[in-house]
Coordinates of N, CA and C in Angstrom, one line a residue:
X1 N 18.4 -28.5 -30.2 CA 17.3 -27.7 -30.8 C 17.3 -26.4 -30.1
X2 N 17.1 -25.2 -30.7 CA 17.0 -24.0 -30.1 C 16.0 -23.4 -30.1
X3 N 15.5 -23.4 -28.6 CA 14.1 -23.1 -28.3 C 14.1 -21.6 -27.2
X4 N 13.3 -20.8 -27.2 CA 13.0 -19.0 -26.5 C 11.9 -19.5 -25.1
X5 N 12.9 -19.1 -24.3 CA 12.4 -19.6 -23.1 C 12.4 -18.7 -22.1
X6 N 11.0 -17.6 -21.4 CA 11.4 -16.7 -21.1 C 12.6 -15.4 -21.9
X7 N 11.9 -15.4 -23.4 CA 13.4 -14.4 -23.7 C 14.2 -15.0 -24.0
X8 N 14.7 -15.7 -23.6 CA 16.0 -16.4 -23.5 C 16.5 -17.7 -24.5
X9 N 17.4 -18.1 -25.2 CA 17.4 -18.8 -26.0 C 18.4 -19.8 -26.0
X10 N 17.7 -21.4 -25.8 CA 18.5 -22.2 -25.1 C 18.8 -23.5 -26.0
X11 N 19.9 -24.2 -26.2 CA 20.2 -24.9 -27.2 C 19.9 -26.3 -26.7
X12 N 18.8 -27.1 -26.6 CA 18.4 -28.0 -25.9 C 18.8 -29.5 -26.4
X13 N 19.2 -30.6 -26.0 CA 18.5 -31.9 -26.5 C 18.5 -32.7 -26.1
X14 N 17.5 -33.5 -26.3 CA 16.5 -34.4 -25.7 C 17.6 -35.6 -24.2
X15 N 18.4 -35.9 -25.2 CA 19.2 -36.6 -24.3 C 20.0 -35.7 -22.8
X16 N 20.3 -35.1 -23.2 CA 20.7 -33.8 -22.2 C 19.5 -33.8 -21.5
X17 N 18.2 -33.5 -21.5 CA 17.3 -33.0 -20.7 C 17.2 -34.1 -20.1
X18 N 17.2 -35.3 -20.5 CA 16.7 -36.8 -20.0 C 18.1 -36.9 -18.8
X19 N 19.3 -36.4 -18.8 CA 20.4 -36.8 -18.1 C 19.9 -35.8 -17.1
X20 N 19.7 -34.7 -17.4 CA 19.8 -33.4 -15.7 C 18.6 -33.7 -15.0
X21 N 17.7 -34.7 -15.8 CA 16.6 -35.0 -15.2 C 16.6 -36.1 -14.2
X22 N 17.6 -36.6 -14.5 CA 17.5 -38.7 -14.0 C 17.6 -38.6 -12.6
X23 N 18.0 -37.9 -11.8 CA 18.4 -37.5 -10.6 C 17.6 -37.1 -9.6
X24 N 16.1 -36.6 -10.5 CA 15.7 -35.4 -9.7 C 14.3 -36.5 -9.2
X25 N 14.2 -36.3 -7.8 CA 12.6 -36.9 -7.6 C 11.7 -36.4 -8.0
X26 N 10.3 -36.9 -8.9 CA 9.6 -35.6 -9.3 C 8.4 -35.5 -8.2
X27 N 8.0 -34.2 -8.4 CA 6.9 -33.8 -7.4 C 5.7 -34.0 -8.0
X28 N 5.1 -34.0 -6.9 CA 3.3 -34.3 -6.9 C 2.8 -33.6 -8.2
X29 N 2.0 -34.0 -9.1 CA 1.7 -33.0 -10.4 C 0.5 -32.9 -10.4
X30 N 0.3 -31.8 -10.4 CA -1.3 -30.8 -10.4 C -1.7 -30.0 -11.7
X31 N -0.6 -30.2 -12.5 CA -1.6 -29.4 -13.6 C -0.6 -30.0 -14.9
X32 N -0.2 -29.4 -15.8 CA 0.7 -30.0 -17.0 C 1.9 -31.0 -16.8
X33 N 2.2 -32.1 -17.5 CA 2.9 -32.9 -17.4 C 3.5 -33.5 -18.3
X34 N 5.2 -34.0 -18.2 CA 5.9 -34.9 -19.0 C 6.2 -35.9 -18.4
X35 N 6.2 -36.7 -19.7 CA 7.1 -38.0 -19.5 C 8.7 -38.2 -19.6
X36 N 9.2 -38.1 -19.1 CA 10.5 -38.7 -19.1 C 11.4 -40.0 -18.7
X37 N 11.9 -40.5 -19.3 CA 12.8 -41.7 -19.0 C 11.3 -42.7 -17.6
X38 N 10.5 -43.0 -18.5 CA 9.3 -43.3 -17.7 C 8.6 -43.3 -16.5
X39 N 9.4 -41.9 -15.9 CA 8.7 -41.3 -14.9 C 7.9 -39.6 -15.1
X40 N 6.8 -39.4 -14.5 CA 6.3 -38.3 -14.9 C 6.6 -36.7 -14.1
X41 N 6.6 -35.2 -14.7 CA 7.5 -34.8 -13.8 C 6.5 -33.4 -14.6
X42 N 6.1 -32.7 -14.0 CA 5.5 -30.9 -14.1 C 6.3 -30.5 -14.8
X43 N 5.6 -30.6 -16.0 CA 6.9 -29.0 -16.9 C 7.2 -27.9 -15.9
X44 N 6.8 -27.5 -15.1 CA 7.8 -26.4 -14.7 C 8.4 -27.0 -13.4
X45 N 8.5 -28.1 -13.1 CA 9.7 -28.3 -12.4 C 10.9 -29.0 -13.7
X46 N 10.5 -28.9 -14.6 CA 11.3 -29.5 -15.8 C 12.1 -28.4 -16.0
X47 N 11.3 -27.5 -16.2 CA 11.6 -26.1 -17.2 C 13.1 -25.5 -15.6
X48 N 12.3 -25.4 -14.7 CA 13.1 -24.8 -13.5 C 15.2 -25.6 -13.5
X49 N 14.7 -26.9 -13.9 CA 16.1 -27.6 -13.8 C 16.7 -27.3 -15.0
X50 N 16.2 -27.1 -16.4 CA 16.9 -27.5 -17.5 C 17.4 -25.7 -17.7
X51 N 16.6 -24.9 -17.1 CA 16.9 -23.3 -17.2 C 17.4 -22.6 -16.5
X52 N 17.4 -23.1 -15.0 CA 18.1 -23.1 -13.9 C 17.6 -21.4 -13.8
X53 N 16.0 -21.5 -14.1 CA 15.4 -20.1 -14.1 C 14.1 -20.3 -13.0
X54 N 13.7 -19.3 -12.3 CA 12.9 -19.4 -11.4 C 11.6 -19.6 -12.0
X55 N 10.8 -20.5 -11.8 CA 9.3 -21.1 -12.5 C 8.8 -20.0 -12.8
X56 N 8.8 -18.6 -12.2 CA 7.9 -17.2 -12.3 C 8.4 -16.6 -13.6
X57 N 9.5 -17.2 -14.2 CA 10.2 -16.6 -15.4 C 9.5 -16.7 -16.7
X58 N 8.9 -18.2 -16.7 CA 8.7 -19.1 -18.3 C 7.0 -19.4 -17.6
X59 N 6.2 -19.8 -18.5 CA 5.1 -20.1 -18.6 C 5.1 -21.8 -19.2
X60 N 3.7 -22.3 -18.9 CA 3.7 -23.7 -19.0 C 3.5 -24.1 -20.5
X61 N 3.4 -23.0 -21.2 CA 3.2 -23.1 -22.7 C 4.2 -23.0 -23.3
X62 N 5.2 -22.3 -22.6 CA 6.6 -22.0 -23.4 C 7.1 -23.7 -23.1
X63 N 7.3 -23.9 -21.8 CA 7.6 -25.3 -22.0 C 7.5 -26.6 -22.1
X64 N 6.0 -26.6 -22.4 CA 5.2 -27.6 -23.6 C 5.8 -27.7 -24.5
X65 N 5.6 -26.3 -25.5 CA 6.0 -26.5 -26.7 C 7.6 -26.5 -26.9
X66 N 8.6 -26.3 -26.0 CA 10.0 -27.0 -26.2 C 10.0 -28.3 -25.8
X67 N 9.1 -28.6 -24.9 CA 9.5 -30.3 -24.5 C 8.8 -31.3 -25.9
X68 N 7.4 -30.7 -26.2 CA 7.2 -31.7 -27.7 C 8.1 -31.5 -28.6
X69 N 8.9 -30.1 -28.7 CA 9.7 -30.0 -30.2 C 10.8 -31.0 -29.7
X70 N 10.9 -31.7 -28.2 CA 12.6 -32.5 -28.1 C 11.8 -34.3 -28.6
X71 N 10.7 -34.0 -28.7 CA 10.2 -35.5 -28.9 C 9.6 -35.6 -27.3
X72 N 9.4 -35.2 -26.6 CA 9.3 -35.7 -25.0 C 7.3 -35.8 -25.3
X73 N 6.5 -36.4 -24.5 CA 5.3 -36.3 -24.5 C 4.7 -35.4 -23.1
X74 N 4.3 -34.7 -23.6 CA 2.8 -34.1 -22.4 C 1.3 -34.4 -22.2
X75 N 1.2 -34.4 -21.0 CA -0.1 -34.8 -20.6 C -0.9 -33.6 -20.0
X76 N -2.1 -33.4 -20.6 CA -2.7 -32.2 -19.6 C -3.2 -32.5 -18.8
X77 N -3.4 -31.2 -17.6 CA -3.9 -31.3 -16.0 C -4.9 -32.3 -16.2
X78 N -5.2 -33.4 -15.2 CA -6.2 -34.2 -15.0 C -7.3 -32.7 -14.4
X79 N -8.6 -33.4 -15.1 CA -10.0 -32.6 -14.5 C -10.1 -32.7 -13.0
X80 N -10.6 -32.0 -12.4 CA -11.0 -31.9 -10.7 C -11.8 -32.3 -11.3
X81 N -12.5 -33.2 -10.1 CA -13.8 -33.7 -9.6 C -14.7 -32.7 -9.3
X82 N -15.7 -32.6 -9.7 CA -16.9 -31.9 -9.2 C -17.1 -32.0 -7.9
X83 N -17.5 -30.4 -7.1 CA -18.1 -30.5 -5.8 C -19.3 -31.6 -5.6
X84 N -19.4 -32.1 -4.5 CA -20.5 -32.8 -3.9 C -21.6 -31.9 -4.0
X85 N -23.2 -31.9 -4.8 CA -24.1 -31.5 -4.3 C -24.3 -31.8 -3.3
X86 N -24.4 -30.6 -2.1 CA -24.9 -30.3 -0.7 C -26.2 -29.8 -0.7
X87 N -27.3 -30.1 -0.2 CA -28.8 -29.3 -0.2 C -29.1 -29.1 1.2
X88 N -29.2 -27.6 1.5 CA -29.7 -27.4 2.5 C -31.1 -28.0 2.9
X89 N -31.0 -28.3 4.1 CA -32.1 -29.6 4.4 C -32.2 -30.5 4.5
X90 N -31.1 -31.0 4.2 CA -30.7 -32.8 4.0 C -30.3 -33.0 5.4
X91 N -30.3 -34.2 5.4 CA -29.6 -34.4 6.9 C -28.7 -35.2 6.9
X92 N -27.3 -35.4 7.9 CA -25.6 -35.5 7.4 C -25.8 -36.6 6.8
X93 N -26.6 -37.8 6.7 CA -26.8 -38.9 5.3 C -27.0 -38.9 4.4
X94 N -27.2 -37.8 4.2 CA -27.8 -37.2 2.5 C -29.3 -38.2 2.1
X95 N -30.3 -38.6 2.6 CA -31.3 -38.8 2.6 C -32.3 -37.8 2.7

């Protein structure tokens, strides 16, 4: 499939991305995410191997939407946890 990636136009598929991927340990993921070969992996450390383009190149929307057009699934950033209400005047027990 031919998808515009940073500009650039790359003739992708699915099985191909699943092979350059099988190798790679994925990193801690903090914001957008795929599945692959049932491990989960940051689109832009996805986007970084399959483009062999520096992550500052492509945006996390450019490669969403090539990784759903290959069939692959994404997950969006899990929610942060809300800060702890702190009240000044409490004392370190929070009582």
């Amino acid at each position: 499939m031919r998808c515009v990636i940073a500009r650039f136009p790359f003739d992708l598929i699915k099985s191909e991305v699943e092979q350059s991927m099988s190798g790679i340990t994925p990193e801690p993921v903090t914001g957008v995410s795929v599945t692959i070969d049932r491990r989960i992996y940051p689109v832009m450390q996805v986007g970084e191997v399959i483009t062999r383009q520096n992550r500052r190149d492509f945006t996390v929307g450019e490669m969403r939407r090539a990784l759903t057009q290959l069939g692959f699934t994404c997950h969006d950033a899990r929610p942060v946890a809300p800060a702890r209400d702190t009240r000044v005047g409490e004392d370190t027990l929070g009582w």
